[in-house]
Amino acid sequence: MSRLDSAIRRLEAQRACLDFACEAIAGRPGPVFELGLGNGRTYDHLRSRLGEARAIYVFERKVAAHPDCIPPDERLYLGDFAETLPRAAAEHSGRVVLAHADMGSGDEAANARLAAFVSQALAPALAPGALVLSDQTLTLEGAETLDLPQGVAPGRYHLYRVPSAV
């Protein structure tokens, strides 16, 4: 498979997973975390699917997105995940209904370290029954791994549901 074909499949998988998640949380209040702004494509997609009223908090080391795809300052956590994610998790403790992490770098060892950190640091922010989507395998204690939407190859993306409150 060419790198172009691989990129297209990754983006199609990402869109299918995001659309699934947006539909699943449609009736639930609560903010959304977008870990990694990049050029702003997935933030823009979430914003268009969820509406402007839904608070989407974005995490990025350095903003380099298309100007139309940059969140307002009050919804942007600028800096390293190691500093911004624990602070945001405390500020939004137990309320985040959807988190999307697109953070792969191509360096497998670095990806594994970041995924382990994000799994631990994100957990306190998540509401009971929250959905988490990631391009990397996460280890969220007690979370259920969900089936991927039709047409998404196993391992291409990862979907998790946090346990609901008992």
GROMACS .gro file of N, CA and C in nm, residues 2-154:
model
  459
    2SER      N    1   0.056   0.219  -0.083
    2SER     CA    2   0.135   0.342  -0.088
    2SER      C    3   0.111   0.425   0.037
    3ARG      N    4   0.201   0.516   0.064
    3ARG     CA    5   0.183   0.606   0.179
    3ARG      C    6   0.059   0.693   0.161
    4LEU      N    7   0.028   0.730   0.036
    4LEU     CA    8  -0.093   0.808   0.010
    4LEU      C    9  -0.216   0.725   0.045
    5ASP      N   10  -0.222   0.601  -0.001
    5ASP     CA   11  -0.335   0.514   0.031
    5ASP      C   12  -0.348   0.495   0.182
    6SER      N   13  -0.236   0.478   0.250
    6SER     CA   14  -0.237   0.461   0.394
    6SER      C   15  -0.291   0.586   0.464
    7ALA      N   16  -0.250   0.703   0.418
    7ALA     CA   17  -0.299   0.828   0.477
    7ALA      C   18  -0.449   0.844   0.455
    8ILE      N   19  -0.495   0.810   0.337
    8ILE     CA   20  -0.638   0.819   0.307
    8ILE      C   21  -0.717   0.725   0.398
    9ARG      N   22  -0.669   0.603   0.413
    9ARG     CA   23  -0.738   0.507   0.501
    9ARG      C   24  -0.738   0.556   0.646
   10ARG      N   25  -0.627   0.614   0.689
   10ARG     CA   26  -0.621   0.666   0.827
   10ARG      C   27  -0.724   0.776   0.845
   11LEU      N   28  -0.733   0.869   0.751
   11LEU     CA   29  -0.828   0.979   0.762
   11LEU      C   30  -0.972   0.930   0.754
   12GLU      N   31  -0.999   0.832   0.668
   12GLU     CA   32  -1.134   0.776   0.661
   12GLU      C   33  -1.171   0.707   0.792
   13ALA      N   34  -1.078   0.635   0.850
   13ALA     CA   35  -1.101   0.569   0.979
   13ALA      C   36  -1.126   0.673   1.088
   14GLN      N   37  -1.045   0.776   1.088
   14GLN     CA   38  -1.060   0.883   1.187
   14GLN      C   39  -1.197   0.947   1.176
   15ARG      N   40  -1.239   0.979   1.055
   15ARG     CA   41  -1.371   1.041   1.036
   15ARG      C   42  -1.483   0.948   1.081
   16ALA      N   43  -1.475   0.820   1.045
   16ALA     CA   44  -1.579   0.725   1.085
   16ALA      C   45  -1.588   0.715   1.237
   17CYS      N   46  -1.475   0.712   1.304
   17CYS     CA   47  -1.473   0.703   1.450
   17CYS      C   48  -1.525   0.831   1.514
   18LEU      N   49  -1.485   0.946   1.462
   18LEU     CA   50  -1.534   1.073   1.514
   18LEU      C   51  -1.685   1.086   1.495
   19ASP      N   52  -1.735   1.047   1.378
   19ASP     CA   53  -1.879   1.055   1.353
   19ASP      C   54  -1.956   0.962   1.447
   20PHE      N   55  -1.904   0.841   1.468
   20PHE     CA   56  -1.965   0.748   1.563
   20PHE      C   57  -1.973   0.812   1.702
   21ALA      N   58  -1.862   0.868   1.747
   21ALA     CA   59  -1.855   0.925   1.881
   21ALA      C   60  -1.947   1.047   1.895
   22CYS      N   61  -1.950   1.131   1.795
   22CYS     CA   62  -2.036   1.250   1.802
   22CYS      C   63  -2.183   1.210   1.813
   23GLU      N   64  -2.222   1.109   1.740
   23GLU     CA   65  -2.360   1.062   1.749
   23GLU      C   66  -2.387   1.002   1.886
   24ALA      N   67  -2.290   0.928   1.939
   24ALA     CA   68  -2.307   0.861   2.067
   24ALA      C   69  -2.321   0.958   2.184
   25ILE      N   70  -2.257   1.075   2.176
   25ILE     CA   71  -2.264   1.170   2.288
   25ILE      C   72  -2.365   1.282   2.264
   26ALA      N   73  -2.439   1.274   2.156
   26ALA     CA   74  -2.529   1.385   2.117
   26ALA      C   75  -2.620   1.431   2.230
   27GLY      N   76  -2.672   1.342   2.310
   27GLY     CA   77  -2.764   1.382   2.415
   27GLY      C   78  -2.700   1.402   2.551
   28ARG      N   79  -2.568   1.395   2.556
   28ARG     CA   80  -2.498   1.406   2.684
   28ARG      C   81  -2.430   1.541   2.699
   29PRO      N   82  -2.451   1.608   2.810
   29PRO     CA   83  -2.377   1.733   2.832
   29PRO      C   84  -2.234   1.702   2.873
   30GLY      N   85  -2.148   1.797   2.850
   30GLY     CA   86  -2.010   1.783   2.893
   30GLY      C   87  -1.913   1.825   2.784
   31PRO      N   88  -1.794   1.866   2.825
   31PRO     CA   89  -1.694   1.911   2.730
   31PRO      C   90  -1.626   1.796   2.656
   32VAL      N   91  -1.553   1.835   2.553
   32VAL     CA   92  -1.476   1.744   2.470
   32VAL      C   93  -1.330   1.787   2.477
   33PHE      N   94  -1.240   1.690   2.483
   33PHE     CA   95  -1.097   1.717   2.476
   33PHE      C   96  -1.046   1.670   2.340
   34GLU      N   97  -0.971   1.757   2.273
   34GLU     CA   98  -0.903   1.724   2.147
   34GLU      C   99  -0.754   1.736   2.174
   35LEU      N  100  -0.686   1.621   2.184
   35LEU     CA  101  -0.543   1.620   2.215
   35LEU      C  102  -0.464   1.616   2.085
   36GLY      N  103  -0.411   1.730   2.051
   36GLY     CA  104  -0.336   1.746   1.927
   36GLY      C  105  -0.419   1.822   1.826
   37LEU      N  106  -0.385   1.946   1.801
   37LEU     CA  107  -0.458   2.027   1.704
   37LEU      C  108  -0.407   2.005   1.563
   38GLY      N  109  -0.275   1.992   1.547
   38GLY     CA  110  -0.220   1.976   1.412
   38GLY      C  111  -0.263   2.092   1.324
   39ASN      N  112  -0.318   2.060   1.207
   39ASN     CA  113  -0.363   2.168   1.119
   39ASN      C  114  -0.510   2.203   1.141
   40GLY      N  115  -0.573   2.136   1.239
   40GLY     CA  116  -0.709   2.173   1.279
   40GLY      C  117  -0.821   2.095   1.213
   41ARG      N  118  -0.788   1.994   1.132
   41ARG     CA  119  -0.894   1.921   1.061
   41ARG      C  120  -0.992   1.853   1.155
   42THR      N  121  -0.941   1.778   1.255
   42THR     CA  122  -1.035   1.705   1.341
   42THR      C  123  -1.108   1.800   1.435
   43TYR      N  124  -1.042   1.905   1.481
   43TYR     CA  125  -1.112   2.005   1.562
   43TYR      C  126  -1.227   2.065   1.482
   44ASP      N  127  -1.201   2.101   1.359
   44ASP     CA  128  -1.305   2.158   1.273
   44ASP      C  129  -1.419   2.058   1.252
   45HIS      N  130  -1.384   1.931   1.233
   45HIS     CA  131  -1.485   1.828   1.213
   45HIS      C  132  -1.571   1.812   1.338
   46LEU      N  133  -1.507   1.806   1.454
   46LEU     CA  134  -1.582   1.796   1.579
   46LEU      C  135  -1.674   1.917   1.597
   47ARG      N  136  -1.621   2.034   1.572
   47ARG     CA  137  -1.698   2.157   1.586
   47ARG      C  138  -1.819   2.156   1.493
   48SER      N  139  -1.802   2.108   1.371
   48SER     CA  140  -1.913   2.106   1.276
   48SER      C  141  -2.017   2.001   1.315
   49ARG      N  142  -1.973   1.889   1.372
   49ARG     CA  143  -2.066   1.783   1.411
   49ARG      C  144  -2.136   1.811   1.544
   50LEU      N  145  -2.067   1.873   1.636
   50LEU     CA  146  -2.120   1.893   1.770
   50LEU      C  147  -2.184   2.030   1.791
   51GLY      N  148  -2.154   2.124   1.705
   51GLY     CA  149  -2.209   2.258   1.718
   51GLY      C  150  -2.122   2.349   1.803
   52GLU      N  151  -2.138   2.475   1.781
   52GLU     CA  152  -2.056   2.575   1.851
   52GLU      C  153  -2.083   2.580   2.002
   53ALA      N  154  -2.200   2.533   2.045
   53ALA     CA  155  -2.234   2.538   2.187
   53ALA      C  156  -2.153   2.437   2.269
   54ARG      N  157  -2.106   2.332   2.206
   54ARG     CA  158  -2.029   2.229   2.278
   54ARG      C  159  -1.888   2.280   2.302
   55ALA      N  160  -1.845   2.279   2.426
   55ALA     CA  161  -1.709   2.322   2.460
   55ALA      C  162  -1.610   2.215   2.416
   56ILE      N  163  -1.520   2.252   2.325
   56ILE     CA  164  -1.414   2.163   2.280
   56ILE      C  165  -1.281   2.227   2.323
   57TYR      N  166  -1.212   2.160   2.413
   57TYR     CA  167  -1.083   2.208   2.463
   57TYR      C  168  -0.972   2.138   2.386
   58VAL      N  169  -0.881   2.217   2.335
   58VAL     CA  170  -0.776   2.167   2.248
   58VAL      C  171  -0.640   2.179   2.317
   59PHE      N  172  -0.558   2.077   2.297
   59PHE     CA  173  -0.424   2.072   2.354
   59PHE      C  174  -0.323   2.069   2.241
   60GLU      N  175  -0.230   2.161   2.245
   60GLU     CA  176  -0.128   2.166   2.139
   60GLU      C  177  -0.002   2.231   2.195
   61ARG      N  178   0.110   2.178   2.152
   61ARG     CA  179   0.240   2.234   2.194
   61ARG      C  180   0.262   2.372   2.133
   62LYS      N  181   0.237   2.382   2.002
   62LYS     CA  182   0.254   2.507   1.931
   62LYS      C  183   0.152   2.511   1.818
   63VAL      N  184   0.071   2.613   1.815
   63VAL     CA  185  -0.036   2.621   1.715
   63VAL      C  186   0.021   2.652   1.577
   64ALA      N  187  -0.017   2.567   1.481
   64ALA     CA  188   0.022   2.587   1.342
   64ALA      C  189  -0.095   2.550   1.251
   65ALA      N  190  -0.216   2.566   1.302
   65ALA     CA  191  -0.336   2.527   1.230
   65ALA      C  192  -0.381   2.636   1.134
   66HIS      N  193  -0.470   2.596   1.043
   66HIS     CA  194  -0.535   2.691   0.955
   66HIS      C  195  -0.606   2.793   1.043
   67PRO      N  196  -0.603   2.921   1.012
   67PRO     CA  197  -0.663   3.024   1.097
   67PRO      C  198  -0.810   3.001   1.132
   68ASP      N  199  -0.887   2.939   1.042
   68ASP     CA  200  -1.027   2.910   1.070
   68ASP      C  201  -1.046   2.794   1.166
   69CYS      N  202  -0.937   2.723   1.198
   69CYS     CA  203  -0.945   2.602   1.279
   69CYS      C  204  -0.870   2.614   1.411
   70ILE      N  205  -0.861   2.734   1.461
   70ILE     CA  206  -0.794   2.758   1.589
   70ILE      C  207  -0.901   2.790   1.693
   71PRO      N  208  -0.902   2.717   1.803
   71PRO     CA  209  -1.004   2.744   1.905
   71PRO      C  210  -0.981   2.878   1.974
   72PRO      N  211  -1.084   2.930   2.039
   72PRO     CA  212  -1.064   3.053   2.116
   72PRO      C  213  -0.963   3.029   2.228
   73ASP      N  214  -0.894   3.134   2.267
   73ASP     CA  215  -0.788   3.123   2.369
   73ASP      C  216  -0.834   3.052   2.495
   74GLU      N  217  -0.958   3.077   2.538
   74GLU     CA  218  -1.007   3.017   2.662
   74GLU      C  219  -1.033   2.867   2.650
   75ARG      N  220  -1.023   2.814   2.530
   75ARG     CA  221  -1.041   2.670   2.509
   75ARG      C  222  -0.916   2.604   2.451
   76LEU      N  223  -0.803   2.671   2.467
   76LEU     CA  224  -0.676   2.620   2.416
   76LEU      C  225  -0.577   2.602   2.531
   77TYR      N  226  -0.528   2.480   2.546
   77TYR     CA  227  -0.423   2.449   2.643
   77TYR      C  228  -0.294   2.441   2.562
   78LEU      N  229  -0.215   2.544   2.573
   78LEU     CA  230  -0.094   2.556   2.494
   78LEU      C  231   0.027   2.511   2.576
   79GLY      N  232   0.102   2.416   2.521
   79GLY     CA  233   0.222   2.367   2.588
   79GLY      C  234   0.228   2.216   2.582
   80ASP      N  235   0.323   2.160   2.653
   80ASP     CA  236   0.345   2.017   2.656
   80ASP      C  237   0.232   1.947   2.732
   81PHE      N  238   0.189   1.830   2.681
   81PHE     CA  239   0.084   1.752   2.748
   81PHE      C  240   0.118   1.727   2.895
   82ALA      N  241   0.246   1.708   2.924
   82ALA     CA  242   0.288   1.678   3.062
   82ALA      C  243   0.247   1.788   3.158
   83GLU      N  244   0.239   1.910   3.109
   83GLU     CA  245   0.198   2.022   3.194
   83GLU      C  246   0.049   2.054   3.181
   84THR      N  247  -0.001   2.051   3.059
   84THR     CA  248  -0.138   2.099   3.036
   84THR      C  249  -0.245   1.995   3.067
   85LEU      N  250  -0.221   1.867   3.038
   85LEU     CA  251  -0.325   1.767   3.057
   85LEU      C  252  -0.359   1.744   3.204
   86PRO      N  253  -0.263   1.729   3.294
   86PRO     CA  254  -0.301   1.713   3.435
   86PRO      C  255  -0.379   1.834   3.490
   87ARG      N  256  -0.341   1.953   3.449
   87ARG     CA  257  -0.412   2.075   3.494
   87ARG      C  258  -0.555   2.075   3.441
   88ALA      N  259  -0.571   2.044   3.313
   88ALA     CA  260  -0.705   2.041   3.253
   88ALA      C  261  -0.790   1.930   3.312
   89ALA      N  262  -0.729   1.815   3.339
   89ALA     CA  263  -0.804   1.704   3.399
   89ALA      C  264  -0.859   1.743   3.536
   90ALA      N  265  -0.782   1.820   3.612
   90ALA     CA  266  -0.829   1.867   3.742
   90ALA      C  267  -0.940   1.971   3.724
   91GLU      N  268  -0.925   2.060   3.629
   91GLU     CA  269  -1.025   2.164   3.605
   91GLU      C  270  -1.158   2.108   3.555
   92HIS      N  271  -1.154   1.997   3.483
   92HIS     CA  272  -1.275   1.939   3.422
   92HIS      C  273  -1.305   1.801   3.481
   93SER      N  274  -1.263   1.780   3.601
   93SER     CA  275  -1.270   1.650   3.669
   93SER      C  276  -1.406   1.581   3.653
   94GLY      N  277  -1.403   1.462   3.592
   94GLY     CA  278  -1.521   1.379   3.580
   94GLY      C  279  -1.630   1.430   3.488
   95ARG      N  280  -1.601   1.527   3.401
   95ARG     CA  281  -1.705   1.586   3.317
   95ARG      C  282  -1.686   1.565   3.167
   96VAL      N  283  -1.568   1.526   3.123
   96VAL     CA  284  -1.538   1.514   2.980
   96VAL      C  285  -1.609   1.391   2.923
   97VAL      N  286  -1.695   1.412   2.821
   97VAL     CA  287  -1.773   1.302   2.764
   97VAL      C  288  -1.708   1.240   2.641
   98LEU      N  289  -1.613   1.311   2.582
   98LEU     CA  290  -1.542   1.260   2.465
   98LEU      C  291  -1.401   1.317   2.466
   99ALA      N  292  -1.305   1.228   2.445
   99ALA     CA  293  -1.166   1.271   2.427
   99ALA      C  294  -1.114   1.206   2.300
  100HIS      N  295  -1.050   1.286   2.218
  100HIS     CA  296  -0.989   1.237   2.095
  100HIS      C  297  -0.841   1.269   2.100
  101ALA      N  298  -0.759   1.166   2.086
  101ALA     CA  299  -0.614   1.183   2.091
  101ALA      C  300  -0.553   1.140   1.959
  102ASP      N  301  -0.505   1.234   1.883
  102ASP     CA  302  -0.434   1.207   1.757
  102ASP      C  303  -0.292   1.255   1.780
  103MET      N  304  -0.207   1.163   1.827
  103MET     CA  305  -0.078   1.207   1.878
  103MET      C  306   0.039   1.124   1.829
  104GLY      N  307   0.016   1.035   1.734
  104GLY     CA  308   0.125   0.950   1.685
  104GLY      C  309   0.229   1.030   1.610
  105SER      N  310   0.355   0.989   1.629
  105SER     CA  311   0.465   1.062   1.567
  105SER      C  312   0.544   0.980   1.468
  106GLY      N  313   0.519   0.851   1.461
  106GLY     CA  314   0.602   0.765   1.376
  106GLY      C  315   0.715   0.700   1.455
  107ASP      N  316   0.743   0.747   1.575
  107ASP     CA  317   0.845   0.689   1.663
  107ASP      C  318   0.771   0.600   1.763
  108GLU      N  319   0.777   0.468   1.744
  108GLU     CA  320   0.698   0.375   1.825
  108GLU      C  321   0.727   0.386   1.974
  109ALA      N  322   0.852   0.401   2.012
  109ALA     CA  323   0.887   0.410   2.153
  109ALA      C  324   0.830   0.538   2.214
  110ALA      N  325   0.844   0.649   2.144
  110ALA     CA  326   0.789   0.775   2.193
  110ALA      C  327   0.637   0.769   2.198
  111ASN      N  328   0.575   0.708   2.099
  111ASN     CA  329   0.429   0.693   2.099
  111ASN      C  330   0.382   0.613   2.220
  112ALA      N  331   0.453   0.505   2.253
  112ALA     CA  332   0.415   0.421   2.366
  112ALA      C  333   0.427   0.498   2.497
  113ARG      N  334   0.534   0.576   2.513
  113ARG     CA  335   0.550   0.655   2.635
  113ARG      C  336   0.439   0.760   2.647
  114LEU      N  337   0.409   0.827   2.536
  114LEU     CA  338   0.305   0.930   2.538
  114LEU      C  339   0.168   0.867   2.564
  115ALA      N  340   0.139   0.753   2.502
  115ALA     CA  341   0.010   0.686   2.524
  115ALA      C  342  -0.005   0.645   2.670
  116ALA      N  343   0.102   0.596   2.732
  116ALA     CA  344   0.096   0.558   2.873
  116ALA      C  345   0.069   0.680   2.960
  117PHE      N  346   0.136   0.791   2.931
  117PHE     CA  347   0.114   0.913   3.008
  117PHE      C  348  -0.029   0.964   2.989
  118VAL      N  349  -0.075   0.971   2.865
  118VAL     CA  350  -0.210   1.023   2.837
  118VAL      C  351  -0.314   0.934   2.904
  119SER      N  352  -0.297   0.803   2.899
  119SER     CA  353  -0.392   0.712   2.964
  119SER      C  354  -0.408   0.746   3.111
  120GLN      N  355  -0.298   0.771   3.178
  120GLN     CA  356  -0.301   0.801   3.322
  120GLN      C  357  -0.352   0.942   3.348
  121ALA      N  358  -0.304   1.039   3.274
  121ALA     CA  359  -0.337   1.180   3.302
  121ALA      C  360  -0.479   1.217   3.259
  122LEU      N  361  -0.531   1.152   3.157
  122LEU     CA  362  -0.664   1.182   3.106
  122LEU      C  363  -0.774   1.127   3.196
  123ALA      N  364  -0.750   1.013   3.257
  123ALA     CA  365  -0.852   0.940   3.332
  123ALA      C  366  -0.933   1.026   3.429
  124PRO      N  367  -0.872   1.113   3.511
  124PRO     CA  368  -0.952   1.191   3.607
  124PRO      C  369  -1.052   1.287   3.542
  125ALA      N  370  -1.030   1.324   3.418
  125ALA     CA  371  -1.119   1.418   3.350
  125ALA      C  372  -1.245   1.352   3.298
  126LEU      N  373  -1.241   1.221   3.277
  126LEU     CA  374  -1.347   1.152   3.205
  126LEU      C  375  -1.472   1.128   3.288
  127ALA      N  376  -1.586   1.157   3.227
  127ALA     CA  377  -1.717   1.132   3.289
  127ALA      C  378  -1.748   0.983   3.281
  128PRO      N  379  -1.833   0.933   3.369
  128PRO     CA  380  -1.877   0.795   3.355
  128PRO      C  381  -1.939   0.775   3.217
  129GLY      N  382  -1.898   0.668   3.149
  129GLY     CA  383  -1.950   0.639   3.016
  129GLY      C  384  -1.888   0.719   2.904
  130ALA      N  385  -1.785   0.797   2.934
  130ALA     CA  386  -1.718   0.879   2.831
  130ALA      C  387  -1.658   0.790   2.723
  131LEU      N  388  -1.646   0.846   2.604
  131LEU     CA  389  -1.580   0.779   2.493
  131LEU      C  390  -1.441   0.839   2.474
  132VAL      N  391  -1.346   0.753   2.439
  132VAL     CA  392  -1.211   0.797   2.410
  132VAL      C  393  -1.171   0.735   2.276
  133LEU      N  394  -1.124   0.818   2.185
  133LEU     CA  395  -1.076   0.775   2.054
  133LEU      C  396  -0.929   0.809   2.046
  134SER      N  397  -0.851   0.719   1.987
  134SER     CA  398  -0.708   0.745   1.977
  134SER      C  399  -0.646   0.674   1.858
  135ASP      N  400  -0.545   0.737   1.803
  135ASP     CA  401  -0.468   0.671   1.699
  135ASP      C  402  -0.366   0.575   1.761
  136GLN      N  403  -0.349   0.582   1.893
  136GLN     CA  404  -0.257   0.495   1.967
  136GLN      C  405  -0.335   0.408   2.064
  137THR      N  406  -0.280   0.292   2.098
  137THR     CA  407  -0.342   0.206   2.198
  137THR      C  408  -0.326   0.270   2.335
  138LEU      N  409  -0.438   0.287   2.405
  138LEU     CA  410  -0.436   0.344   2.540
  138LEU      C  411  -0.468   0.235   2.641
  139THR      N  412  -0.432   0.261   2.766
  139THR     CA  413  -0.462   0.171   2.876
  139THR      C  414  -0.542   0.251   2.979
  140LEU      N  415  -0.674   0.247   2.962
  140LEU     CA  416  -0.764   0.320   3.051
  140LEU      C  417  -0.827   0.219   3.145
  141GLU      N  418  -0.796   0.230   3.272
  141GLU     CA  419  -0.840   0.131   3.371
  141GLU      C  420  -0.991   0.110   3.365
  142GLY      N  421  -1.031  -0.015   3.346
  142GLY     CA  422  -1.172  -0.051   3.345
  142GLY      C  423  -1.246  -0.019   3.217
  143ALA      N  424  -1.181   0.048   3.123
  143ALA     CA  425  -1.249   0.088   3.000
  143ALA      C  426  -1.273  -0.033   2.910
  144GLU      N  427  -1.384  -0.027   2.840
  144GLU     CA  428  -1.421  -0.130   2.744
  144GLU      C  429  -1.369  -0.088   2.606
  145THR      N  430  -1.308  -0.181   2.535
  145THR     CA  431  -1.269  -0.155   2.398
  145THR      C  432  -1.390  -0.179   2.310
  146LEU      N  433  -1.427  -0.080   2.230
  146LEU     CA  434  -1.545  -0.090   2.145
  146LEU      C  435  -1.508  -0.137   2.005
  147ASP      N  436  -1.605  -0.200   1.940
  147ASP     CA  437  -1.586  -0.237   1.800
  147ASP      C  438  -1.574  -0.110   1.717
  148LEU      N  439  -1.490  -0.117   1.617
  148LEU     CA  440  -1.472  -0.003   1.526
  148LEU      C  441  -1.588   0.004   1.429
  149PRO      N  442  -1.618   0.124   1.379
  149PRO     CA  443  -1.724   0.136   1.278
  149PRO      C  444  -1.693   0.050   1.156
  150GLN      N  445  -1.796   0.014   1.085
  150GLN     CA  446  -1.781  -0.068   0.965
  150GLN      C  447  -1.682  -0.003   0.869
  151GLY      N  448  -1.595  -0.085   0.814
  151GLY     CA  449  -1.498  -0.037   0.717
  151GLY      C  450  -1.366   0.008   0.776
  152VAL      N  451  -1.357   0.017   0.909
  152VAL     CA  452  -1.232   0.058   0.974
  152VAL      C  453  -1.155  -0.068   1.014
  153ALA      N  454  -1.035  -0.081   0.963
  153ALA     CA  455  -0.954  -0.200   0.989
  153ALA      C  456  -0.908  -0.203   1.135
  154PRO      N  457  -0.910  -0.322   1.196
  154PRO     CA  458  -0.860  -0.335   1.333
  154PRO      C  459  -0.719  -0.278   1.346
   0.00000   0.00000   0.00000
